[in-house]
Short mmCIF file of C-alpha atoms in Angstrom, two decimals:
data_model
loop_
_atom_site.label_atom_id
_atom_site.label_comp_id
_atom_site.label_asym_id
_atom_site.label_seq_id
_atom_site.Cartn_x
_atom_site.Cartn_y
_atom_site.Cartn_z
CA UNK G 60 0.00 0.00 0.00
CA UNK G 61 1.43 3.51 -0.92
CA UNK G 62 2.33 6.03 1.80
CA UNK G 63 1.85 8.59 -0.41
CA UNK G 64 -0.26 10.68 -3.33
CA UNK G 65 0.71 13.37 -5.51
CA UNK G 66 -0.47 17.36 -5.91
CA UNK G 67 -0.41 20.01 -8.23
CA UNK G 68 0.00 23.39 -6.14
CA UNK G 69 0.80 26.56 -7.49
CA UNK G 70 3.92 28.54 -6.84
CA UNK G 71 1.40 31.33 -5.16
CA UNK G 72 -0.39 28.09 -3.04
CA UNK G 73 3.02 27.06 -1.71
CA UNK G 74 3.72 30.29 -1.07
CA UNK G 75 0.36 31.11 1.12
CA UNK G 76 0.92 27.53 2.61
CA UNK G 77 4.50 28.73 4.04
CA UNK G 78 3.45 31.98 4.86
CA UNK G 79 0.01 31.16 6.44
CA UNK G 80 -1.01 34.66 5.03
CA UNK G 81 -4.94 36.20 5.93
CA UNK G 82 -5.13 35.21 1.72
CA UNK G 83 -4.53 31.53 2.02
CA UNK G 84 -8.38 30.77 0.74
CA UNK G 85 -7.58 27.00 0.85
CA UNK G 86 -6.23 27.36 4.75
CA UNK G 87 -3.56 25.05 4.28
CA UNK G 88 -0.53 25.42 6.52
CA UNK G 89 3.47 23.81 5.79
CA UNK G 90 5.53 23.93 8.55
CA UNK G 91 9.24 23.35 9.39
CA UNK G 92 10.17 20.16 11.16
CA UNK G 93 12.82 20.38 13.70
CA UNK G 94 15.35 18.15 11.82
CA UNK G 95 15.53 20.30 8.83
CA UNK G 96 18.97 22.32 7.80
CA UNK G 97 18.22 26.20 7.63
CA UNK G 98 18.60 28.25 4.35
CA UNK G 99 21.62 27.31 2.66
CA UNK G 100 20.57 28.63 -1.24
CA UNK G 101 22.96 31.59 -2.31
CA UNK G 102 20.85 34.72 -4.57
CA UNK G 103 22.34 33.23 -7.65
CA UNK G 104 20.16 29.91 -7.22
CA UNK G 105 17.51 31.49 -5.85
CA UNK G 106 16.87 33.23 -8.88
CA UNK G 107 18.04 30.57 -10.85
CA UNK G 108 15.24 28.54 -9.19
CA UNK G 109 12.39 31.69 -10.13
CA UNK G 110 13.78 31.44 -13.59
CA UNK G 111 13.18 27.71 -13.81
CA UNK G 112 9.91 28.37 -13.07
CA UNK G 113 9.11 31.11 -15.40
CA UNK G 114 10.45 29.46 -18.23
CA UNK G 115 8.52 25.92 -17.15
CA UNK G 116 11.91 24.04 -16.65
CA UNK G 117 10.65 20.64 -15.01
CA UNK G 118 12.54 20.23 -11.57
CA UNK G 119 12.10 17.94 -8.56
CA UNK G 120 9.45 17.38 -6.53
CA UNK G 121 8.84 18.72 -2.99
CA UNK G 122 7.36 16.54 -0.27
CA UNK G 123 5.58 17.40 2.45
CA UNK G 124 4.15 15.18 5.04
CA UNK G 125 0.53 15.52 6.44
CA UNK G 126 0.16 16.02 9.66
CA UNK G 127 -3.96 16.20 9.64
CA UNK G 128 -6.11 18.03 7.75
CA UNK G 129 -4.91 20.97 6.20
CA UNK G 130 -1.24 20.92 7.72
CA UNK G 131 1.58 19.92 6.55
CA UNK G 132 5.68 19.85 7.79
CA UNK G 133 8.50 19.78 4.73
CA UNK G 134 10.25 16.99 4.06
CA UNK G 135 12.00 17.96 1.05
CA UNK G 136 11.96 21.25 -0.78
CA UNK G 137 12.74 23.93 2.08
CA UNK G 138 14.80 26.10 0.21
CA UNK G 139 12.49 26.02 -3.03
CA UNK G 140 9.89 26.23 -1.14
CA UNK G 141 11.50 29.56 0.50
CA UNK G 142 12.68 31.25 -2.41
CA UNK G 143 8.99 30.69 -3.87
CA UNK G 144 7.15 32.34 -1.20
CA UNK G 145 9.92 35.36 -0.73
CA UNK G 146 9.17 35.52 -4.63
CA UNK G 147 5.76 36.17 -4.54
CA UNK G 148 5.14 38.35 -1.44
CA UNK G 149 8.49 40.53 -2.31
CA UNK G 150 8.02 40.79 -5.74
CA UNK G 151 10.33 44.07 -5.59
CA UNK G 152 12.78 43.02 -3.25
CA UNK G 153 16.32 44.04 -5.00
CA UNK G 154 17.25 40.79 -5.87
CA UNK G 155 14.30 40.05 -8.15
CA UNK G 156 14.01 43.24 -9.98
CA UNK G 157 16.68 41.95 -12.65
CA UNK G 158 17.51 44.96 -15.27
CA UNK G 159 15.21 47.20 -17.06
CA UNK G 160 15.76 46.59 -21.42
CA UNK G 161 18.67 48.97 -22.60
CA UNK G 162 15.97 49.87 -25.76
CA UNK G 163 13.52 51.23 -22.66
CA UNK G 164 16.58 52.85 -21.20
CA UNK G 165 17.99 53.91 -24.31
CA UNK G 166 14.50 55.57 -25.27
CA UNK G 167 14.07 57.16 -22.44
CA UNK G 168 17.01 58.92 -22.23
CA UNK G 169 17.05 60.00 -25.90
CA UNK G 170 13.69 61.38 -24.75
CA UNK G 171 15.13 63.80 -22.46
CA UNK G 172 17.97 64.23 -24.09
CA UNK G 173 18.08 63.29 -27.63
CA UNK G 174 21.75 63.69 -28.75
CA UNK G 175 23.20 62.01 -25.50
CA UNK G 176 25.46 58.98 -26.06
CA UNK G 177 26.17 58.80 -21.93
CA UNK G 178 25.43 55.66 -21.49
CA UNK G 179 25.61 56.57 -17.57
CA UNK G 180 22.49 58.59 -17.53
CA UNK G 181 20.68 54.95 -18.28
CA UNK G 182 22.09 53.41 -15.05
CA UNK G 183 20.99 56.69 -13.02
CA UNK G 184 17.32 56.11 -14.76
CA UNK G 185 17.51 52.31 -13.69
CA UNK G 186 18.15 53.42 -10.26
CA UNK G 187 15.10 56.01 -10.31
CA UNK G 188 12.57 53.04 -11.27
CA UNK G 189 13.90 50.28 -9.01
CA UNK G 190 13.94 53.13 -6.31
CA UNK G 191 9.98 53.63 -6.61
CA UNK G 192 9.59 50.24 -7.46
CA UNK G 193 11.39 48.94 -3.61
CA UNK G 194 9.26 51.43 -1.72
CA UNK G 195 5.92 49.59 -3.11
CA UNK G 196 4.00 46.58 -1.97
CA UNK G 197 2.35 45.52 -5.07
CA UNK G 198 1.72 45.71 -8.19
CA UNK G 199 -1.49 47.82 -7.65
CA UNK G 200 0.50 50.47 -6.26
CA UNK G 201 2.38 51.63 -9.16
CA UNK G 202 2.13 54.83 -10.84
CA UNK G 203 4.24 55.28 -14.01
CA UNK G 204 3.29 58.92 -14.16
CA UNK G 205 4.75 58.98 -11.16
CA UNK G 206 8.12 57.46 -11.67
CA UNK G 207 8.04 59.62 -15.12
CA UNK G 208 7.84 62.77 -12.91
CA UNK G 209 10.66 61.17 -10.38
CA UNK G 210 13.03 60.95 -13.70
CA UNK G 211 12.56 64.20 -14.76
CA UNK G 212 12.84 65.62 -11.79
CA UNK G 213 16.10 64.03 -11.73
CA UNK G 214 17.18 64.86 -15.50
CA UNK G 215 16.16 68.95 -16.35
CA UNK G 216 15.72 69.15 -20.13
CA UNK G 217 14.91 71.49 -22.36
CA UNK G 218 12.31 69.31 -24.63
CA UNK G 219 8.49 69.61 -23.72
CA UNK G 220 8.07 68.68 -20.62
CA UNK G 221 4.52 67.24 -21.33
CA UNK G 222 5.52 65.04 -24.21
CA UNK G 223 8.57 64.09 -22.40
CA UNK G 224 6.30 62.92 -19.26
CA UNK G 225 4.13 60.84 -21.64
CA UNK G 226 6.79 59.24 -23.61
CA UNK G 227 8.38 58.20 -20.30
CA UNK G 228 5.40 56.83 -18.49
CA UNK G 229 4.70 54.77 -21.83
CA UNK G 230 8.36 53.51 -21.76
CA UNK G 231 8.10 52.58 -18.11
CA UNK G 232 4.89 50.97 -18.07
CA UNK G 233 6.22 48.48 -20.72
CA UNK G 234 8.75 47.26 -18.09
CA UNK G 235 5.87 47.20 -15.75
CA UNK G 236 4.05 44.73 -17.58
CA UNK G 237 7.03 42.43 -19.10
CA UNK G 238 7.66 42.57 -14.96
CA UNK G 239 4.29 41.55 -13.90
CA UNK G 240 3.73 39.05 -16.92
CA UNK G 241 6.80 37.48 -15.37
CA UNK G 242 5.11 37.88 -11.89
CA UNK G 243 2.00 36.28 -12.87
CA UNK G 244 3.59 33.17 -14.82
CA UNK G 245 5.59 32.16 -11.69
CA UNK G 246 2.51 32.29 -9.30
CA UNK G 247 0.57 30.52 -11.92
CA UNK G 248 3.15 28.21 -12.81
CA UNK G 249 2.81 24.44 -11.42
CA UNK G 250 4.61 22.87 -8.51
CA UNK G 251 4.28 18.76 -8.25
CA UNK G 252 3.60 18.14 -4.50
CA UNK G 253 4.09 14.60 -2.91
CA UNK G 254 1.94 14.28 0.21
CA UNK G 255 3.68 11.47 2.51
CA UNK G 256 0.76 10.21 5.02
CA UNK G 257 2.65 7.21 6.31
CA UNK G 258 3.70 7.16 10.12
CA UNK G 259 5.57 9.97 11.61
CA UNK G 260 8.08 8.74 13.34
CA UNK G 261 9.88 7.64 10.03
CA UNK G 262 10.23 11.21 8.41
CA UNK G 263 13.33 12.09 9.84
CA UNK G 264 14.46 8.37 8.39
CA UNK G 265 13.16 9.82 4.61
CA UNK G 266 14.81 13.18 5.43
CA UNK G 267 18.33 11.12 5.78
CA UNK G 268 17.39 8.80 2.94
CA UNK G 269 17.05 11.47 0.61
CA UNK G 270 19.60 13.91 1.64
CA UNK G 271 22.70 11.28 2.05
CA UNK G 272 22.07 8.70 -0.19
CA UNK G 273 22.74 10.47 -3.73
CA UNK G 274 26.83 10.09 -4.95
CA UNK G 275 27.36 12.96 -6.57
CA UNK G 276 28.22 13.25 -10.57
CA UNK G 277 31.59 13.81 -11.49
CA UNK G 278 32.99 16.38 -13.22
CA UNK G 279 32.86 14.23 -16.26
CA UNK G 280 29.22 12.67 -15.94
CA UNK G 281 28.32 16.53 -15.27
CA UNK G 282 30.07 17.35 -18.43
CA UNK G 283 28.87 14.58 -20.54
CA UNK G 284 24.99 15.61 -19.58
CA UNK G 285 25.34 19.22 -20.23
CA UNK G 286 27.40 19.47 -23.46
CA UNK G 287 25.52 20.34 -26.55
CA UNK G 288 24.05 17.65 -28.33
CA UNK G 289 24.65 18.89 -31.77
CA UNK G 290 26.73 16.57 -34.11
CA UNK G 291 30.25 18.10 -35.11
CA UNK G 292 32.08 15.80 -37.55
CA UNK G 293 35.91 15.57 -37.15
CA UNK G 294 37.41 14.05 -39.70
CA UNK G 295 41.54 13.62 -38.55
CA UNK G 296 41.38 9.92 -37.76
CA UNK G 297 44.35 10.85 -35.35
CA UNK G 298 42.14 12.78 -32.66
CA UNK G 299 39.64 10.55 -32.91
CA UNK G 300 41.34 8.07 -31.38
CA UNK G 301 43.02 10.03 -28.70
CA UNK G 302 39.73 11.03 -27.90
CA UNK G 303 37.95 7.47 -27.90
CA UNK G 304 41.28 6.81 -25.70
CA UNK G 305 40.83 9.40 -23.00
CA UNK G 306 36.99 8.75 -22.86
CA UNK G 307 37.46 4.91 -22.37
CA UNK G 308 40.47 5.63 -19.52
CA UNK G 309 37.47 8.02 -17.99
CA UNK G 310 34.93 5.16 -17.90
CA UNK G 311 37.07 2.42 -16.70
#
């Protein structure tokens, strides 16, 4: 008899589930067993992890056991499970606000000043948005006139100030919604959930299992999955072999 079922949550539904936020309209609740490590990902795989997700990489499962109901403890998938809910209730923290398109930038500044080649003056915009953008909660509470009016305020020209405002907002709110499409696709996106329901007294057993039991790939095996499988034709019989040589030396 299986121990276990499998789920489809979404990113936002793990999220609410870690976070137990007023939102959570399904009530369900993960929490953190005692024998699990802290956080150990770095930024870079955090966002790696988002950008799995918003480009509907597969990855691996998470498992939580059930508890009762509508609660839960995690078995496996702590740190994904972390960087998903810091995701989608800090959508503007600094380390998920990426960089705005040079063409928006480039516009922009052209706008204001339209024989400029100082490249500069586009990381000084950047900085404007990303400024207005950190001191918000959500999406809801943008204003690109608002940001428009924070970047001239911050760049005097001597072009129409009106059509310069315009032009701006319109540039800005582009970001805004490639940003929030992004948002939207990770929520959405689907996370595979096994639910263990087995006895508890064996989950820090499965924790071990699964956390000490993989031998890691070599550099070679890591190598040999991740080069490009197009087909290059060498025709020097002579390196061929030496190749064919080293690889069977490798495998022995």
């Amino acid at each position: 008899m299986s121990l276990y079922s499998v789920e489809s949550w979404t990113a936002k539904e793990v999220a609410e589930a870690f976070k137990e936020s007023d939102s959570n309209s399904s009530n369900r609740r993960v929490i953190i067993p005692i024998f699990q490590r802290g956080l150990r990902w770095n930024i870079d795989q955090r966002n790696d992890f988002i950008d799995s997700l918003n480009k509907g990489y597969p990855f691996g499962t998470f498992l939580f056991a059930q508890t009762n109901a509508n609660l839960y403890s995690v078995v496996d998938g702590l740190q994904r499970g972390s960087t998903v809910c810091d995701y989608v209730f800090n959508p503007f923290n600094e380390n998920h606000l990426g960089k705005i398109d040079k063409d928006i930038l480039n516009r922009i500044r052209l706008t204001i000043y339209p024989n400029s080649n100082n490249i500069q003056i586009n990381e000084k915009i950047q900085e404007y948005v990303f400024s207005y953008l950190k001191s918000k909660n959500g999406f809801n509470d943008i204003d690109c006139a608002d940001i428009a009016i924070k970047i001239l305020d911050g760049f005097p020209t001597d072009q129409d100030y009106t059509e310069c405002l315009k032009t701006i907002k319109d540039e800005i709110k582009k970001h805004v919604n490639v940003f929030r499409e992004k948002y939207d696709k990770v929520c959405e996106s689907k996370i595979p959930i096994i639910i263990y329901f087995g006895p508890q007294e064996d989950l820090s057993d499965i924790f071990t299992r699964i956390n000490t039991k993989g031998v890691d790939l070599n550099k070679y095996e890591v190598f040999a999955a991740t080069w490009s499988q197009e087909k290059k034709v060498i025709n020097k019989d002579k390196i061929v072999q030496n190749v064919l040589s080293k690889y069977n030396v490798i495998m022995q």
